[in-house]
mmCIF file of C-alpha atoms in Angstrom:
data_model
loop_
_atom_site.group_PDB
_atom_site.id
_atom_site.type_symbol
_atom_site.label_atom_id
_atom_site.label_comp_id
_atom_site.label_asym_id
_atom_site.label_seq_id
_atom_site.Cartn_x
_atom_site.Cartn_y
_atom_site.Cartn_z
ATOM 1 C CA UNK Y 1 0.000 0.000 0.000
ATOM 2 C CA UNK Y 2 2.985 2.245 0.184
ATOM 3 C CA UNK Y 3 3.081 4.917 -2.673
ATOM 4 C CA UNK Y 4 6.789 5.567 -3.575
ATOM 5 C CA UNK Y 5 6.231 8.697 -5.626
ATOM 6 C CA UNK Y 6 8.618 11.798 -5.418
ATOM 7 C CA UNK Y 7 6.321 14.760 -3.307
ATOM 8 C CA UNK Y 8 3.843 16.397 -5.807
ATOM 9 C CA UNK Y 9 4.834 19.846 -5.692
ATOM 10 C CA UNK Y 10 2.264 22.066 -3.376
ATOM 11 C CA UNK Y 11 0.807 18.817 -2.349
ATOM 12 C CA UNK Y 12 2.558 17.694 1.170
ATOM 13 C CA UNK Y 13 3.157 13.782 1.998
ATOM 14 C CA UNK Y 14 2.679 12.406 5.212
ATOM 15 C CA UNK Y 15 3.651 8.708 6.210
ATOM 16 C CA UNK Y 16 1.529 7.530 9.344
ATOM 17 C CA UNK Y 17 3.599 4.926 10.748
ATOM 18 C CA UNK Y 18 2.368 1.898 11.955
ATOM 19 C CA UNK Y 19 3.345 -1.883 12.052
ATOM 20 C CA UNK Y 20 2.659 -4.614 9.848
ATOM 21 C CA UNK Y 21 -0.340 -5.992 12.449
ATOM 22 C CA UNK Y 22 -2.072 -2.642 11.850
ATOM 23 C CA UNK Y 23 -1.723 -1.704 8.193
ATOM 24 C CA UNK Y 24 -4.522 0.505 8.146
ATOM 25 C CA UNK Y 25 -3.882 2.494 11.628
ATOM 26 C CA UNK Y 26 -5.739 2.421 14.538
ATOM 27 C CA UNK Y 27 -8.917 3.333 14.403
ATOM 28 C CA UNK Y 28 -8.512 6.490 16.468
ATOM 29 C CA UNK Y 29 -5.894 7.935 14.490
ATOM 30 C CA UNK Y 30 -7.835 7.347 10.926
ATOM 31 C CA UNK Y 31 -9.791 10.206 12.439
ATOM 32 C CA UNK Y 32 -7.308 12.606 11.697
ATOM 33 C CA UNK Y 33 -7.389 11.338 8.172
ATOM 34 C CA UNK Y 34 -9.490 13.576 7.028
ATOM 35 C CA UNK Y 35 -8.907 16.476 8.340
ATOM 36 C CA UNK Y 36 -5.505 16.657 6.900
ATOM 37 C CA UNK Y 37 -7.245 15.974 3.557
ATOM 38 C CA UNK Y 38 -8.894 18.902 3.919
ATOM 39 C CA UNK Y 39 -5.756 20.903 4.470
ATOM 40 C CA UNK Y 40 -4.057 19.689 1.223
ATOM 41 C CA UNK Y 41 -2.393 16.928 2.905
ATOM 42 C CA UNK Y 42 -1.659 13.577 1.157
ATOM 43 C CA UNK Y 43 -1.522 10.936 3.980
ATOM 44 C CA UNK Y 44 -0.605 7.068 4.225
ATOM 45 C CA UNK Y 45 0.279 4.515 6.769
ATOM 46 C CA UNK Y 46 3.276 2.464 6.498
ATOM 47 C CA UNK Y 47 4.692 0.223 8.354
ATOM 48 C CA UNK Y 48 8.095 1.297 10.152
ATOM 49 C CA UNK Y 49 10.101 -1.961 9.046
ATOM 50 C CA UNK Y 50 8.411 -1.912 5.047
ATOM 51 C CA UNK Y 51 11.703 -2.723 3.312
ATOM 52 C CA UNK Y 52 9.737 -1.385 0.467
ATOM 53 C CA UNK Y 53 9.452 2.118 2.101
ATOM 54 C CA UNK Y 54 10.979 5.346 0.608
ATOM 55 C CA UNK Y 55 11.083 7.490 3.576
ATOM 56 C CA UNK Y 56 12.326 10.878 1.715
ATOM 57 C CA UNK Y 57 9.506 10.411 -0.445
ATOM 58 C CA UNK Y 58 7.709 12.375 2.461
ATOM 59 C CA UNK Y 59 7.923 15.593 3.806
ATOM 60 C CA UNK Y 60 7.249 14.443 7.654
ATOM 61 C CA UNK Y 61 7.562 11.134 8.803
ATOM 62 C CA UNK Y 62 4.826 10.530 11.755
ATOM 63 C CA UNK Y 63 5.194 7.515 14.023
ATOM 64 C CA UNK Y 64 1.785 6.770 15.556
ATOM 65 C CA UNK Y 65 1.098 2.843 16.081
ATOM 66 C CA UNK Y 66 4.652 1.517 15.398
ATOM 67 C CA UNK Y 67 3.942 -0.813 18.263
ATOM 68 C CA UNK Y 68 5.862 -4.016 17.895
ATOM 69 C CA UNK Y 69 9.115 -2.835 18.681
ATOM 70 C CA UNK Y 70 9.397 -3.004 21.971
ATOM 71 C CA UNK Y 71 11.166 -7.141 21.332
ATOM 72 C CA UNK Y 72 13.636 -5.134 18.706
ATOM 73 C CA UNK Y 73 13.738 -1.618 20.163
ATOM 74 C CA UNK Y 74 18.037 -1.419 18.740
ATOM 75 C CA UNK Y 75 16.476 -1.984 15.074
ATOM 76 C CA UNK Y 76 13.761 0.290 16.111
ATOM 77 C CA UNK Y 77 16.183 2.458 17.488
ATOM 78 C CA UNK Y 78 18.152 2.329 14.513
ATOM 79 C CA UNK Y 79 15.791 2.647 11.800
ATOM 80 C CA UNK Y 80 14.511 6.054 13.275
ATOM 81 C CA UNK Y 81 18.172 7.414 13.082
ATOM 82 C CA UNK Y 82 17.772 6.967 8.883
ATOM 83 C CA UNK Y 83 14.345 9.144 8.998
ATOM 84 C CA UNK Y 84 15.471 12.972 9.016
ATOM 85 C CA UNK Y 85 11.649 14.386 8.350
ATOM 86 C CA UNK Y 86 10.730 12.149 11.700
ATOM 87 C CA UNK Y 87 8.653 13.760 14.715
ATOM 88 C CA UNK Y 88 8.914 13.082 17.575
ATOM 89 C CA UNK Y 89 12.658 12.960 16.852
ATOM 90 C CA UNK Y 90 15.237 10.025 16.495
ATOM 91 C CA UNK Y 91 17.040 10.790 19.721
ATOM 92 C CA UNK Y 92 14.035 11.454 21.512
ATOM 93 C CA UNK Y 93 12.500 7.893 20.646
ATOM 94 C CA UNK Y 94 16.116 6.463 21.816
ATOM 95 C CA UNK Y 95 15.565 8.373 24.912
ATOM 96 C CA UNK Y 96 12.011 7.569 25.441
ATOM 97 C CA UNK Y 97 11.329 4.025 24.791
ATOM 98 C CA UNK Y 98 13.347 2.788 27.486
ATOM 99 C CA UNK Y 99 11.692 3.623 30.554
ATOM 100 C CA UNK Y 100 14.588 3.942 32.553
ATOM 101 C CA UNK Y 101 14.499 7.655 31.635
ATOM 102 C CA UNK Y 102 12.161 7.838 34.592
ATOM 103 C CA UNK Y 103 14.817 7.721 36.790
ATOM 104 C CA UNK Y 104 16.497 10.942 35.097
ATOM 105 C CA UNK Y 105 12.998 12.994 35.697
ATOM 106 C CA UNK Y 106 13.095 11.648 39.362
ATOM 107 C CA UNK Y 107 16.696 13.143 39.724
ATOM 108 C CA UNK Y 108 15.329 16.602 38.117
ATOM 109 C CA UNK Y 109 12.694 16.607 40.801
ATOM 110 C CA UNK Y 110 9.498 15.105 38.688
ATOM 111 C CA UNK Y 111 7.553 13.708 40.904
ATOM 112 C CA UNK Y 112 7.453 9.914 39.738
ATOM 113 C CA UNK Y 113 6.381 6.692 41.180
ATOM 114 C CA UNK Y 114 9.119 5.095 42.880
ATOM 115 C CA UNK Y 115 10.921 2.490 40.779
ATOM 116 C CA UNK Y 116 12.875 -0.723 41.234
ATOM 117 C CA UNK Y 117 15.563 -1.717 38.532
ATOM 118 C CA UNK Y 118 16.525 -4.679 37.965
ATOM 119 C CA UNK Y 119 19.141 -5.742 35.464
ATOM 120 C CA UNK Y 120 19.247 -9.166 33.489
ATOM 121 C CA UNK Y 121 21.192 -11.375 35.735
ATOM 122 C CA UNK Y 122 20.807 -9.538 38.927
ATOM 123 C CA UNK Y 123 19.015 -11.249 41.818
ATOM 124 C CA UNK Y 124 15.905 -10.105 42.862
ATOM 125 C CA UNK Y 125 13.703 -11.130 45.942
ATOM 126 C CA UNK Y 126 10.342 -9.583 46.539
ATOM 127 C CA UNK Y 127 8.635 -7.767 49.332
ATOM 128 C CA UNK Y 128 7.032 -9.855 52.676
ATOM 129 C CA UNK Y 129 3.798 -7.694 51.522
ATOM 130 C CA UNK Y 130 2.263 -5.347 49.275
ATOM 131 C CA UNK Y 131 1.108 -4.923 46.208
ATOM 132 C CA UNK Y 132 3.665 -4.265 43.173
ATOM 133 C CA UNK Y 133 3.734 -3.680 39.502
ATOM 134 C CA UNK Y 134 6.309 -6.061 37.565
ATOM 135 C CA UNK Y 135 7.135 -5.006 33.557
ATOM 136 C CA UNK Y 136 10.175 -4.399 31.624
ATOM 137 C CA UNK Y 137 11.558 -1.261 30.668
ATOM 138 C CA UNK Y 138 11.345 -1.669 27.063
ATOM 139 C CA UNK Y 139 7.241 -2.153 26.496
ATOM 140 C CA UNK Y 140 4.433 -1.170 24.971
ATOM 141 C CA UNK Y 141 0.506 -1.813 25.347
ATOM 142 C CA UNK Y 142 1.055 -3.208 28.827
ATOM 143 C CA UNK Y 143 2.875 -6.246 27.431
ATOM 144 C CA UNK Y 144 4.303 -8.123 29.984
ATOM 145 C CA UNK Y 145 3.272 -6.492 32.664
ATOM 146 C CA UNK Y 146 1.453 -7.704 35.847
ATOM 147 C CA UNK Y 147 -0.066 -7.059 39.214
ATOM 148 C CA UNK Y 148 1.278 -9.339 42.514
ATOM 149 C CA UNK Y 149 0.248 -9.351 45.690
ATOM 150 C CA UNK Y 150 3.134 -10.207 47.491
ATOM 151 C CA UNK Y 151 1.765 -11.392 50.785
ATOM 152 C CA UNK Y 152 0.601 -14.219 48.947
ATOM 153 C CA UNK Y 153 2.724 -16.901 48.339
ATOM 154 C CA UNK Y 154 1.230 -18.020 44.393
ATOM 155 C CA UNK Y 155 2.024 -14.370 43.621
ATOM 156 C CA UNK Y 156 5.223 -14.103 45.414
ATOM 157 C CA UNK Y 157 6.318 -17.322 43.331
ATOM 158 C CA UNK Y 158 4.824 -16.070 40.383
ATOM 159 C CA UNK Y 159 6.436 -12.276 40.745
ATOM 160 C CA UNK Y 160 10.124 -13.904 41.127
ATOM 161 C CA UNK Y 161 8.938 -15.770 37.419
ATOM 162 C CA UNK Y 162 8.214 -12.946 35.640
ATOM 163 C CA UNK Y 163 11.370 -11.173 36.941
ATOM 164 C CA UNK Y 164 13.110 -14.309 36.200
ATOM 165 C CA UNK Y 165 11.654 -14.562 32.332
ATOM 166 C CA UNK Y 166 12.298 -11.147 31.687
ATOM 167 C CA UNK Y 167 16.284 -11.112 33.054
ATOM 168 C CA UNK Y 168 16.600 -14.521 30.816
ATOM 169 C CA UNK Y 169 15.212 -12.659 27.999
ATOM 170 C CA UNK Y 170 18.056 -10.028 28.403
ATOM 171 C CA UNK Y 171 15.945 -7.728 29.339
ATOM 172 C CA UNK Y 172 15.549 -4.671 32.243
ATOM 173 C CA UNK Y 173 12.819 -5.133 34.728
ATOM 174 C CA UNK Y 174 10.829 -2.390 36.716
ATOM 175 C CA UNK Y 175 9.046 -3.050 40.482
ATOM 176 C CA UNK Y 176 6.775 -0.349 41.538
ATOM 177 C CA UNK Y 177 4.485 -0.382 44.193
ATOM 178 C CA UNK Y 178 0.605 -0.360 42.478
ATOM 179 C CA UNK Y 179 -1.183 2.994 43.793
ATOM 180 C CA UNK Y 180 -4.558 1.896 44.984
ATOM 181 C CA UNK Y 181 -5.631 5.502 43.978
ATOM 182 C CA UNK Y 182 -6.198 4.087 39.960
ATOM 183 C CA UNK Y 183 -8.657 1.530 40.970
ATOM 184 C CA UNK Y 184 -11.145 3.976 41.942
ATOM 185 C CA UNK Y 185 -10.044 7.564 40.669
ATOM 186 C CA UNK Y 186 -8.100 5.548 37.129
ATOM 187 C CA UNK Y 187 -5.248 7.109 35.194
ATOM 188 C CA UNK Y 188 -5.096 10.626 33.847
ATOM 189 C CA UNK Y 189 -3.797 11.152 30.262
ATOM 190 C CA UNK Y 190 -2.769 14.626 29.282
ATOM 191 C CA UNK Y 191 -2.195 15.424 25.912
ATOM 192 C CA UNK Y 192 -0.026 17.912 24.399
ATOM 193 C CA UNK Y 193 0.300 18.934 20.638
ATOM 194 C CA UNK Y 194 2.475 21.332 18.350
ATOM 195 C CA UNK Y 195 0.974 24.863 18.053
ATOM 196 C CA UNK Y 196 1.903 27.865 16.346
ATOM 197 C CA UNK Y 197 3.503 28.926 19.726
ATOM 198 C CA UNK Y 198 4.956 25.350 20.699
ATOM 199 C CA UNK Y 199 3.665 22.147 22.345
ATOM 200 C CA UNK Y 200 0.531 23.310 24.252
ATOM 201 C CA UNK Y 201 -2.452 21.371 26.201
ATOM 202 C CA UNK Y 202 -4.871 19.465 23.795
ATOM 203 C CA UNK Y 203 -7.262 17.653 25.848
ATOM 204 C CA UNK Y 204 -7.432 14.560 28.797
ATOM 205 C CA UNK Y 205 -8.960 11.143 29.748
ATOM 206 C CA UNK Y 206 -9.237 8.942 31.869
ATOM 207 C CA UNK Y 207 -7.987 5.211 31.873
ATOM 208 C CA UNK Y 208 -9.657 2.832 34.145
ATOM 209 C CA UNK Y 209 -7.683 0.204 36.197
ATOM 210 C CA UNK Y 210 -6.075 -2.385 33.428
ATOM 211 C CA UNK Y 211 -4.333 -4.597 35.988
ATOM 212 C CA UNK Y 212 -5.817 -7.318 37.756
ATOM 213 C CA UNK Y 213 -3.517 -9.643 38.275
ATOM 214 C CA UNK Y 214 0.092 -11.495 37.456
ATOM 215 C CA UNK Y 215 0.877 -11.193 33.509
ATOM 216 C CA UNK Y 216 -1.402 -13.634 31.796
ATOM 217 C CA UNK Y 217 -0.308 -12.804 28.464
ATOM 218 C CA UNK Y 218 -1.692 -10.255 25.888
ATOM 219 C CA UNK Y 219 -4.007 -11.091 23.285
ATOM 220 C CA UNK Y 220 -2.708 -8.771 20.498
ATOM 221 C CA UNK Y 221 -0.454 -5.722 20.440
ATOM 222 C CA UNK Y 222 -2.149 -4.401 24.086
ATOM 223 C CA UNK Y 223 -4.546 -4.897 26.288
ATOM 224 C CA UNK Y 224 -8.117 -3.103 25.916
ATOM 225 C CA UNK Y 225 -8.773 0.171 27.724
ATOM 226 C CA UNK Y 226 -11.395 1.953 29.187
ATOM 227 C CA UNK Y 227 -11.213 5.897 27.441
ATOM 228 C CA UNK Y 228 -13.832 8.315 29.144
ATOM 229 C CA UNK Y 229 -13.443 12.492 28.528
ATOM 230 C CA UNK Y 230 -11.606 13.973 32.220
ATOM 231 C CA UNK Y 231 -10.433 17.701 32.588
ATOM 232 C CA UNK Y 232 -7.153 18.522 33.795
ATOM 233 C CA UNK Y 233 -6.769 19.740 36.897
ATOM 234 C CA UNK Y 234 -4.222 22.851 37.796
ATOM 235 C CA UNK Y 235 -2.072 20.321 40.076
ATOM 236 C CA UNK Y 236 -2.201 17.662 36.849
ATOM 237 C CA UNK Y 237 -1.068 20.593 34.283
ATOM 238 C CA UNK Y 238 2.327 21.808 36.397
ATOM 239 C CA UNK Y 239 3.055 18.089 36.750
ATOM 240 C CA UNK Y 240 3.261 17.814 33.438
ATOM 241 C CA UNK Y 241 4.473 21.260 32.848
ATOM 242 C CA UNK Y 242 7.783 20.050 35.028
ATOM 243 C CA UNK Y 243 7.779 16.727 33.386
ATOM 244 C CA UNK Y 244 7.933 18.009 29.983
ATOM 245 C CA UNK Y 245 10.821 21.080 30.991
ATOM 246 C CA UNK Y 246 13.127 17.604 30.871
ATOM 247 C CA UNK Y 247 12.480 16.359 27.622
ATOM 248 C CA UNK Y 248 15.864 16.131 26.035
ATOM 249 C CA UNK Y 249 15.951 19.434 23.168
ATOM 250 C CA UNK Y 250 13.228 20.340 24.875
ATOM 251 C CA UNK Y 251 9.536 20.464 24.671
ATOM 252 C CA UNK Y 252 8.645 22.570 21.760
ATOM 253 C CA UNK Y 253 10.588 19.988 19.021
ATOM 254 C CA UNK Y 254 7.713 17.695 19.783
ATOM 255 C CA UNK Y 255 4.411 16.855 17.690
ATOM 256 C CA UNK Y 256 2.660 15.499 20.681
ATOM 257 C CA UNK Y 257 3.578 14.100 23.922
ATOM 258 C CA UNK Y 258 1.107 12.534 26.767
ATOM 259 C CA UNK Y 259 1.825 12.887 30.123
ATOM 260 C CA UNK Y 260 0.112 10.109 32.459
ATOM 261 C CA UNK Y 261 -0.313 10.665 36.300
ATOM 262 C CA UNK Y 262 -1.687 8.578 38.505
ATOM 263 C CA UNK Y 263 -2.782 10.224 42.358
ATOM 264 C CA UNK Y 264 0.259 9.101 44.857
ATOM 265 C CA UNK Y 265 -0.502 7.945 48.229
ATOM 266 C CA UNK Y 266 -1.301 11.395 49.177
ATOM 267 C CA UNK Y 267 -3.409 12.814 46.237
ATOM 268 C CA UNK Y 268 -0.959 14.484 44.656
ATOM 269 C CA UNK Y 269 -0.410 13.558 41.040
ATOM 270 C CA UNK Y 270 2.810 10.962 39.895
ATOM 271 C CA UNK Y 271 4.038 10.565 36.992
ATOM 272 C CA UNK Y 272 3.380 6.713 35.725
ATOM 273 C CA UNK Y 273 4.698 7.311 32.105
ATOM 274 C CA UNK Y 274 5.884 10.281 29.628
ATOM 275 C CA UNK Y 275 4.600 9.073 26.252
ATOM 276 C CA UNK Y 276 6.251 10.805 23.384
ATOM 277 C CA UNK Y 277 6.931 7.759 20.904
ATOM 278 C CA UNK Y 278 3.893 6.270 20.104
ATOM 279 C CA UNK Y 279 1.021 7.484 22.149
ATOM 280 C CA UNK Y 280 -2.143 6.628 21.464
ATOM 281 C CA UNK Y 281 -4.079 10.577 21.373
ATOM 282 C CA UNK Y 282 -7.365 9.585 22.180
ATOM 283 C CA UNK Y 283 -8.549 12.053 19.473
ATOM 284 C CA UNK Y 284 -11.328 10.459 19.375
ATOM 285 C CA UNK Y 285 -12.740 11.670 22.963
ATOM 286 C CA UNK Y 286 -12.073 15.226 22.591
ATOM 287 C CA UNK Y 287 -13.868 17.885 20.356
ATOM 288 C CA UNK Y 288 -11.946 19.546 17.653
ATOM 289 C CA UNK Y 289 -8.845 17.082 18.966
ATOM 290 C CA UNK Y 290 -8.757 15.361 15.136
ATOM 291 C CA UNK Y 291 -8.532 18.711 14.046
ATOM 292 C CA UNK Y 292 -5.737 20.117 16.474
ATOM 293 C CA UNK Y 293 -3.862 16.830 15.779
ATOM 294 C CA UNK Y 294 -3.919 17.941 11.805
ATOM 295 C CA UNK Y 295 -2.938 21.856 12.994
ATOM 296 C CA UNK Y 296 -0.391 20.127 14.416
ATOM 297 C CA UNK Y 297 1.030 18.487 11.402
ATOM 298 C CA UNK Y 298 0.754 21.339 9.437
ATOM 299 C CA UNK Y 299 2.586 23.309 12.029
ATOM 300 C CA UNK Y 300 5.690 20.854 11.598
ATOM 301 C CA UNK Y 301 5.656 20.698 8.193
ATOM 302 C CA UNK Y 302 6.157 24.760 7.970
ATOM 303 C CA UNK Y 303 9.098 24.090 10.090
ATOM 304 C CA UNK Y 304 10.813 22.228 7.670
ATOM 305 C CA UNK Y 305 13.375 23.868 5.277
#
């Protein structure tokens, strides 16, 4: 389905990118299909590891739902490197898809929950209690990722197994505790897109509680979620106002970037991810969002030489 044409002159070309299991996008971001139609804007998915793909046949390069990667994040990694009209940038997808970047946003005084690392080969024994979050730092769609309450024994067994899989599989793991907060007030996504005057606030959900238990394996490329419509609160914005100040070039290179906060143990938002690879944008449960995603686009294209 990929077109390898040279650009039509006064007629911009936009790759979506997506992976081979999605050839056709996610649903939510077809919606900003149109919209860019409408603003002159030839756009098509392709798949990020299409051999058949002539990347400087575009004039921006958007990664949206490239989401198998995270078992080949170096080729990933590598591949981005060769795309010069890609947003969010090269060294900002090497930065952000391994999570251990939380740790630098801790240091810079981001509020962030508090995170475990634990290298392949290194021992790890859990908690006499509690409940934790077990996933590896190189992930997407909540793949391999589970909920264990360690005060009982099938789950402390089963925790030290999925530590164990994941450090066999060469890969980092992360233990946080699970904030109780999500199971009744859920996650907050806040969404950020390119503007005329840089990255600015877009719109937020809310993502109810996904975890329910040890990692039973994921049907698919991630687990279903539960999208409703939430406003930001003042507290949530300067969260992610701080969280975003970090962002290595900063902020205002960026397309779009969610920030996702879950309430600590007292109220006050933490940040659970920084999302600026290949977020879904939930433009779908925002008015005018499939239209401020296209603005958005537009806006990076007129920064290109």
């Amino acid at each position: 389905m990929t077109n390898h044409h040279q650009p039509t002159r006064g007629e911009p070309r936009v790759a979506l990118v997506t992976c081979t299991d999605l050839p056709h996008l996610d649903p939510d971001d077809r919606l900003v299909l149109a919209p860019l139609a409408a603003r002159g804007i030839a756009a098509e998915a392709v798949s990020w590891d299409d051999p058949a793909a002539d990347w400087s046949a575009y004039d921006l390069v958007v990664l949206r739902s490239p989401w198998d990667y995270a078992l080949r994040r170096d080729e990933f990694v590598a591949w981005a490197r060769t795309v010069p009209t890609l947003v969010n940038p090269a060294d900002v997808v090497r930065w952000n898809t391994d999570k251990r970047y939380l740790a630098e946003l801790s240091g810079a005084g981001v509020p962030t929950v508090p995170t475990a690392w634990v290298a392949p080969g290194q021992s790890w024994a859990p908690a006499d209690s509690g409940e934790y979050v077990i996933k590896p730092a190189v992930s997407a769609g909540s793949q391999d990722t589970g909920r264990y309450d360690l005060a009982d024994p099938e789950h402390r067994e089963l925790a030290v197994r999925h530590v164990r899989r994941l450090s066999d599989g060469g890969r980092v793991t992360m233990v946080q505790p699970y904030l109780e907060a999500v199971d009744v007030v859920g996650e907050t996504a806040l969404l950020f897109l390119a503007g005329a005057d840089g990255l600015a606030f877009s719109h937020a959900i809310r993502k109810g509680p996904m975890l329910t238990g040890p990692d039973l394996g994921v049907d698919g490329l991630y687990k279903p979620e539960e999208i409703t419509p939430r406003t930001a609160t003042p507290e949530q914005l300067a969260v992610a106002d701080r969280t975003l100040a970090v962002v290595p070039g900063g902020r205002d290179r960026l397309l779009y970037a969610r920030v996702d906060l879950i309430p600590g143990p007292d109220g006050s938002p933490v940040l659970v991810e920084l999302e600026l690879t290949e977020p879904s944008l939930f433009i779908g449960h925002a008015d005018g969002a499939p239209d401020r995603l296209a603005d958005a686009i537009v806006t990076q294209l007129a920064r290109r030489p």
